[in-house]
Coordinates of C-alpha atoms in Angstrom, one line a residue:
M24 CA 1.4 1.3 -22.6
E25 CA 3.7 3.0 -20.7
K26 CA 7.6 1.0 -21.1
A27 CA 8.4 -0.4 -18.1
Q28 CA 11.8 0.5 -16.8
E29 CA 14.5 -1.1 -14.2
V30 CA 14.2 1.1 -11.2
I31 CA 16.7 1.3 -8.6
D32 CA 16.3 2.8 -5.7
S33 CA 19.5 5.4 -4.5
Y34 CA 20.0 7.0 -0.9
Y35 CA 17.8 9.1 0.3
V36 CA 16.1 10.9 3.7
S37 CA 14.0 13.4 5.0
R38 CA 10.9 13.9 7.0
Y39 CA 8.3 12.1 5.3
R40 CA 10.3 9.2 3.4
I41 CA 14.0 7.7 3.9
I42 CA 15.5 4.9 1.9
Y43 CA 18.5 3.0 2.8
T44 CA 20.3 0.5 -0.2
W45 CA 22.5 -2.0 0.6
Q46 CA 25.3 0.5 0.6
E47 CA 24.2 1.4 4.1
L48 CA 23.0 -1.7 5.1
G49 CA 25.9 -3.9 4.4
I50 CA 23.2 -6.6 5.1
P51 CA 24.0 -10.0 1.3
G52 CA 21.1 -9.8 -0.3
L53 CA 19.1 -6.4 0.6
R54 CA 18.9 -4.1 -1.9
M55 CA 17.2 -1.2 0.0
F56 CA 14.7 -0.8 2.7
G57 CA 12.7 2.1 3.6
K58 CA 9.6 4.1 4.5
H59 CA 7.3 6.8 3.2
T60 CA 4.8 8.4 5.3
M61 CA 2.7 10.8 3.0
N62 CA 0.6 13.0 4.2
Q63 CA -1.4 13.3 0.6
A64 CA -1.4 11.8 -2.1
H65 CA 1.5 11.4 -4.3
A66 CA 2.0 10.3 -8.5
P67 CA 1.3 7.8 -9.8
L68 CA 4.4 5.0 -9.8
L69 CA 4.9 3.6 -13.7
P70 CA 5.6 0.7 -15.1
H71 CA 9.0 -1.4 -13.5
F72 CA 10.6 -3.6 -11.9
H73 CA 13.2 -5.4 -9.8
R74 CA 15.6 -6.8 -11.8
N75 CA 16.5 -10.1 -9.6
A76 CA 14.6 -8.9 -6.0
Y77 CA 11.6 -9.8 -4.4
E78 CA 9.7 -7.3 -3.3
F79 CA 8.4 -6.6 -0.5
T80 CA 6.3 -3.4 -0.2
F81 CA 4.0 -3.3 4.4
V82 CA 0.6 -1.5 4.3
T83 CA 1.1 0.6 7.4
E84 CA -1.8 2.8 7.5
G85 CA -3.8 4.1 4.3
A86 CA -5.3 2.0 1.2
I87 CA -2.7 1.4 -2.3
H88 CA -4.1 0.0 -5.5
F89 CA -1.3 -2.2 -7.5
T90 CA -1.4 -3.6 -10.5
I91 CA 0.1 -6.1 -12.4
Q92 CA -0.6 -8.2 -15.5
E93 CA -3.6 -6.1 -16.1
M94 CA -5.3 -7.7 -12.1
D95 CA -5.7 -4.6 -9.9
Y96 CA -5.1 -4.7 -6.0
E97 CA -6.7 -2.6 -4.2
L98 CA -4.5 -2.7 -0.3
S99 CA -4.7 -0.6 3.0
G100 CA -3.8 -1.4 6.2
Y101 CA -2.3 -4.2 7.4
D102 CA -2.0 -5.9 3.7
V103 CA 0.6 -6.8 1.9
F104 CA 2.4 -6.9 -1.6
M105 CA 4.5 -8.7 -2.9
T106 CA 5.7 -8.8 -6.5
R107 CA 8.5 -11.7 -7.7
P108 CA 11.8 -10.8 -9.7
N109 CA 11.2 -9.3 -12.6
E110 CA 7.3 -8.9 -12.8
V111 CA 5.9 -5.5 -13.2
H112 CA 3.8 -3.3 -11.7
S113 CA 3.1 0.0 -11.6
T114 CA 0.0 1.7 -9.9
N115 CA -1.8 1.9 -12.4
L116 CA -1.8 5.7 -13.4
L117 CA -4.1 6.3 -9.2
P118 CA -1.9 7.7 -7.6
L119 CA -0.7 6.7 -3.8
S120 CA -3.4 7.6 -1.1
A121 CA -2.3 9.1 2.0
G122 CA -1.0 7.2 4.1
E123 CA 2.1 4.6 5.0
I124 CA 4.6 1.8 4.0
I125 CA 7.7 -0.1 4.3
W126 CA 9.1 -1.9 1.8
F127 CA 12.1 -3.8 1.0
Q128 CA 13.3 -4.9 -1.8
L129 CA 15.5 -8.9 -1.5
D130 CA 18.5 -9.7 -4.7
I131 CA 18.6 -13.2 -5.4
S132 CA 21.0 -14.2 -7.6
D133 CA 23.8 -15.7 -5.4
P134 CA 22.5 -17.6 -2.2
D135 CA 26.0 -17.1 -1.2
Q136 CA 25.8 -13.3 -0.6
F137 CA 21.6 -13.8 1.7
L138 CA 20.3 -12.5 4.3
F139 CA 23.8 -13.5 6.7
L140 CA 22.2 -17.3 6.1
S141 CA 24.7 -20.2 4.4
R142 CA 24.0 -21.5 0.9
G143 CA 21.9 -24.4 2.0
A144 CA 19.4 -22.0 4.3
A145 CA 20.0 -19.2 1.8
E146 CA 18.6 -21.6 -1.6
E147 CA 15.5 -23.3 1.3
L148 CA 14.7 -19.3 2.0
M149 CA 14.6 -18.7 -1.6
T150 CA 12.3 -21.9 -2.6
E151 CA 9.4 -20.8 0.1
L152 CA 9.4 -17.6 -1.3
A153 CA 9.4 -19.5 -5.1
G154 CA 6.5 -21.1 -3.9
M155 CA 4.4 -18.1 -2.4
K156 CA 1.1 -17.9 -3.7
G157 CA -0.2 -15.1 -5.0
H158 CA 0.1 -10.8 -4.4
V159 CA -1.6 -10.3 -1.2
F160 CA -1.4 -11.5 2.7
R161 CA -2.9 -10.4 5.1
P162 CA -1.7 -12.1 7.8
G163 CA -2.4 -10.3 10.3
S164 CA -1.5 -7.3 12.4
R165 CA 1.6 -8.6 13.9
I166 CA 3.7 -9.3 11.4
F167 CA 3.5 -5.7 10.7
G168 CA 5.1 -4.7 14.7
D169 CA 8.0 -6.9 13.6
I170 CA 9.3 -5.0 10.2
R171 CA 8.3 -1.3 12.3
R172 CA 11.3 -3.1 14.5
A173 CA 13.7 -4.2 12.0
F174 CA 13.6 -1.0 9.9
E175 CA 14.2 1.4 13.0
L176 CA 16.5 -0.8 13.5
A177 CA 18.1 -1.1 10.3
G178 CA 19.7 2.9 10.9
A179 CA 22.3 1.1 12.7
Y180 CA 24.8 -0.5 11.4
N181 CA 26.0 -2.3 14.1
Q182 CA 22.8 -4.0 14.0
R183 CA 22.8 -5.5 10.9
H184 CA 22.8 -9.8 11.8
L185 CA 19.6 -8.4 14.7
V186 CA 17.8 -7.2 11.4
C187 CA 18.2 -10.0 9.3
S188 CA 17.1 -11.8 12.5
Y189 CA 13.5 -10.0 11.9
L190 CA 13.7 -10.9 8.0
T191 CA 13.8 -13.9 7.9
L192 CA 11.6 -14.1 10.4
I193 CA 9.0 -12.2 8.8
L194 CA 9.8 -13.6 5.8
Y195 CA 8.7 -17.5 6.9
E196 CA 5.4 -16.6 8.5
L197 CA 5.3 -14.8 5.1
T198 CA 5.7 -18.0 3.7
S199 CA 4.1 -20.1 5.7
F200 CA 0.8 -18.2 5.9
S201 CA 0.3 -18.2 2.6
Q202 CA -0.2 -21.7 2.2
K203 CA -2.5 -21.5 4.2
Q204 CA -4.0 -18.4 2.9
A205 CA -3.0 -20.3 -1.1
E206 CA -6.1 -23.1 0.6
L207 CA -8.8 -20.1 0.5
P208 CA -11.0 -18.6 -2.5
G209 CA -9.6 -15.6 -4.1
I210 CA -7.6 -12.7 -1.0
P211 CA -9.4 -13.1 2.3
A212 CA -11.6 -11.1 4.4
K213 CA -9.6 -8.3 6.7
A214 CA -11.2 -10.0 9.8
L215 CA -13.2 -8.4 11.6
S216 CA -15.2 -8.2 14.9
P217 CA -18.5 -7.8 14.3
D218 CA -18.9 -4.0 15.9
M219 CA -15.8 -2.8 13.5
E220 CA -17.8 -5.0 10.4
K221 CA -21.4 -2.8 12.2
A222 CA -19.3 0.6 11.8
V223 CA -17.9 0.0 7.9
A224 CA -20.6 -1.0 7.0
Y225 CA -22.4 2.3 8.5
I226 CA -19.8 3.9 7.1
Q227 CA -20.6 2.7 3.2
A228 CA -24.3 2.9 3.6
H229 CA -24.2 6.6 4.6
L230 CA -20.9 8.2 3.2
T231 CA -23.7 11.0 1.5
K232 CA -24.2 11.7 5.7
E233 CA -21.3 14.6 8.1
L234 CA -20.4 11.1 9.6
S235 CA -19.1 11.7 13.6
L236 CA -16.8 10.1 15.5
E237 CA -19.3 10.3 18.2
E238 CA -21.9 8.6 15.8
L239 CA -19.6 6.0 14.8
A240 CA -18.7 4.9 18.3
G241 CA -21.7 5.3 19.8
L242 CA -23.4 3.1 17.1
C243 CA -20.2 0.3 18.7
R244 CA -21.1 1.2 22.6
L245 CA -17.5 2.7 23.2
S246 CA -16.1 6.0 24.0
V247 CA -14.5 7.9 20.6
S248 CA -10.3 7.0 22.2
Q249 CA -12.0 3.5 22.4
F250 CA -13.5 3.8 18.7
K251 CA -10.0 5.3 17.8
Q252 CA -7.5 3.0 19.1
K253 CA -9.5 -0.4 18.2
F254 CA -10.7 0.5 14.1
R255 CA -7.3 1.4 13.5
A256 CA -5.9 -1.9 15.0
Q257 CA -8.1 -3.9 12.9
I258 CA -9.0 -1.3 9.8
G259 CA -5.2 0.1 9.0
M260 CA -6.4 3.0 8.8
A261 CA -7.6 6.2 11.0
P262 CA -12.2 6.0 10.7
R263 CA -11.3 10.2 9.4
H264 CA -8.8 8.7 7.9
Y265 CA -11.3 5.8 6.7
V266 CA -14.4 7.8 5.9
N267 CA -12.7 10.8 3.5
Y268 CA -10.9 7.8 1.1
H269 CA -14.1 5.9 0.6
K270 CA -15.5 9.5 0.4
I271 CA -13.2 10.9 -2.4
Q272 CA -13.3 6.8 -4.5
L273 CA -17.9 8.1 -4.6
S274 CA -17.6 11.3 -6.0
K275 CA -14.8 10.3 -8.3
K276 CA -18.3 8.6 -10.1
M277 CA -20.2 11.0 -8.5
L278 CA -18.1 13.5 -10.8
L279 CA -17.6 11.3 -13.5
S280 CA -21.8 11.2 -14.0
G281 CA -22.1 14.9 -15.0
A282 CA -22.6 16.4 -10.7
S283 CA -21.1 19.6 -10.7
V284 CA -18.2 19.9 -8.1
T285 CA -20.2 22.2 -5.9
D286 CA -23.4 19.5 -5.5
T287 CA -20.8 16.8 -5.1
A288 CA -19.2 17.8 -2.5
M289 CA -22.8 19.4 -0.8
E290 CA -23.8 16.2 -1.5
L291 CA -20.8 14.7 0.5
G292 CA -21.6 16.4 3.3
F293 CA -18.4 18.1 2.8
G294 CA -20.5 21.6 3.9
S295 CA -18.0 23.5 1.0
S296 CA -16.2 23.2 -2.0
S297 CA -13.3 24.9 -2.0
Y298 CA -13.3 22.2 2.0
F299 CA -14.3 19.3 -1.2
T300 CA -11.4 20.2 -3.4
V301 CA -8.9 20.3 -0.8
V302 CA -10.0 16.6 0.9
F303 CA -10.4 15.4 -2.9
K304 CA -6.2 16.1 -3.6
R305 CA -5.1 15.3 -0.2
Y306 CA -6.2 11.1 -1.9
S307 CA -5.5 12.2 -5.5
A308 CA -3.2 14.5 -5.9
C309 CA -5.1 16.5 -8.2
T310 CA -8.1 19.3 -8.0
P311 CA -11.3 17.9 -9.1
S312 CA -10.7 20.1 -12.1
E313 CA -8.0 18.3 -12.9
Y314 CA -9.5 15.0 -12.2
L315 CA -12.1 15.3 -14.4
R316 CA -9.9 16.9 -17.5
T317 CA -7.4 13.6 -17.6
E318 CA -10.5 11.6 -17.8
S319 CA -11.7 13.2 -20.3
E320 CA -7.8 13.3 -22.1
K321 CA -7.8 9.7 -21.3
K322 CA -11.5 9.1 -22.5
A323 CA -10.3 10.7 -26.4
E324 CA -6.6 8.8 -26.1
N325 CA -8.6 5.5 -25.7
A326 CA -11.5 6.4 -28.3
S327 CA -8.5 8.0 -31.1
E328 CA -6.9 4.4 -30.4
S329 CA -9.7 2.6 -30.6
D330 CA -10.6 4.5 -33.9
R331 CA -7.2 3.6 -35.2
S332 CA -7.4 0.3 -34.6
R333 CA -10.8 -0.7 -36.8
T334 CA -8.5 1.2 -39.3

């Protein structure tokens, strides 16, 4: 197993990835604030931790996996993932799929330096954070408007007090939601309207079909534009993104069971193995052949470790 590393983010700005650190933000206790838009899959996050800091990841679109203490969590749009100070987490060798995340880290080492709050207010909020149950929260889409706005303002130093106001509100809403969610067994499913439930169930049952937006919209008695808007609002990703993501997850099982790349592509309605390879790489950061080779190497390594443990 990879040894966990402490990760300290550095300032970075590109077309698809922006990371502000405490130096640029000028906000006490806010160690970093970032946004990453991924048009294709990226390399996995290796086991790491953040010393004395909570990390909150808001999945604004797409899907992402996290692992903590051998527990796997699959998140999609409008899910929030929290790691506690010094808690080791990773994506368990799974790539970051296409999508978008906004995340920030809160340093709790000094209550006198925490979001411009008084010491008493800071200690109260830290106590609320310490009492949060679980790692995944599904508070609904409204809070995501607040985190987007907070990030938009984060790049302007003269707006740092307003950024703190947004973040403080978001944190209290999450702690309140955590208390309500703790009363329910497990992680609650996303709240979907009947027509979106029907669309999702149809997609899952017909992944081997070449699903068109017109067909799915007609199933819900909506226009294509209405369907796309409603689907994204409730599911957290565009319908085509959702369909392709789940087709690729199914394709991995088919490939591992012995199906050829060409047969898998045809079975899932991709039209050609070359197009299937392009889509597979977008969601997996590797080609189907590379995926099979990696899985074969992992299987051989696990078998070797098992043999050594018996000797």
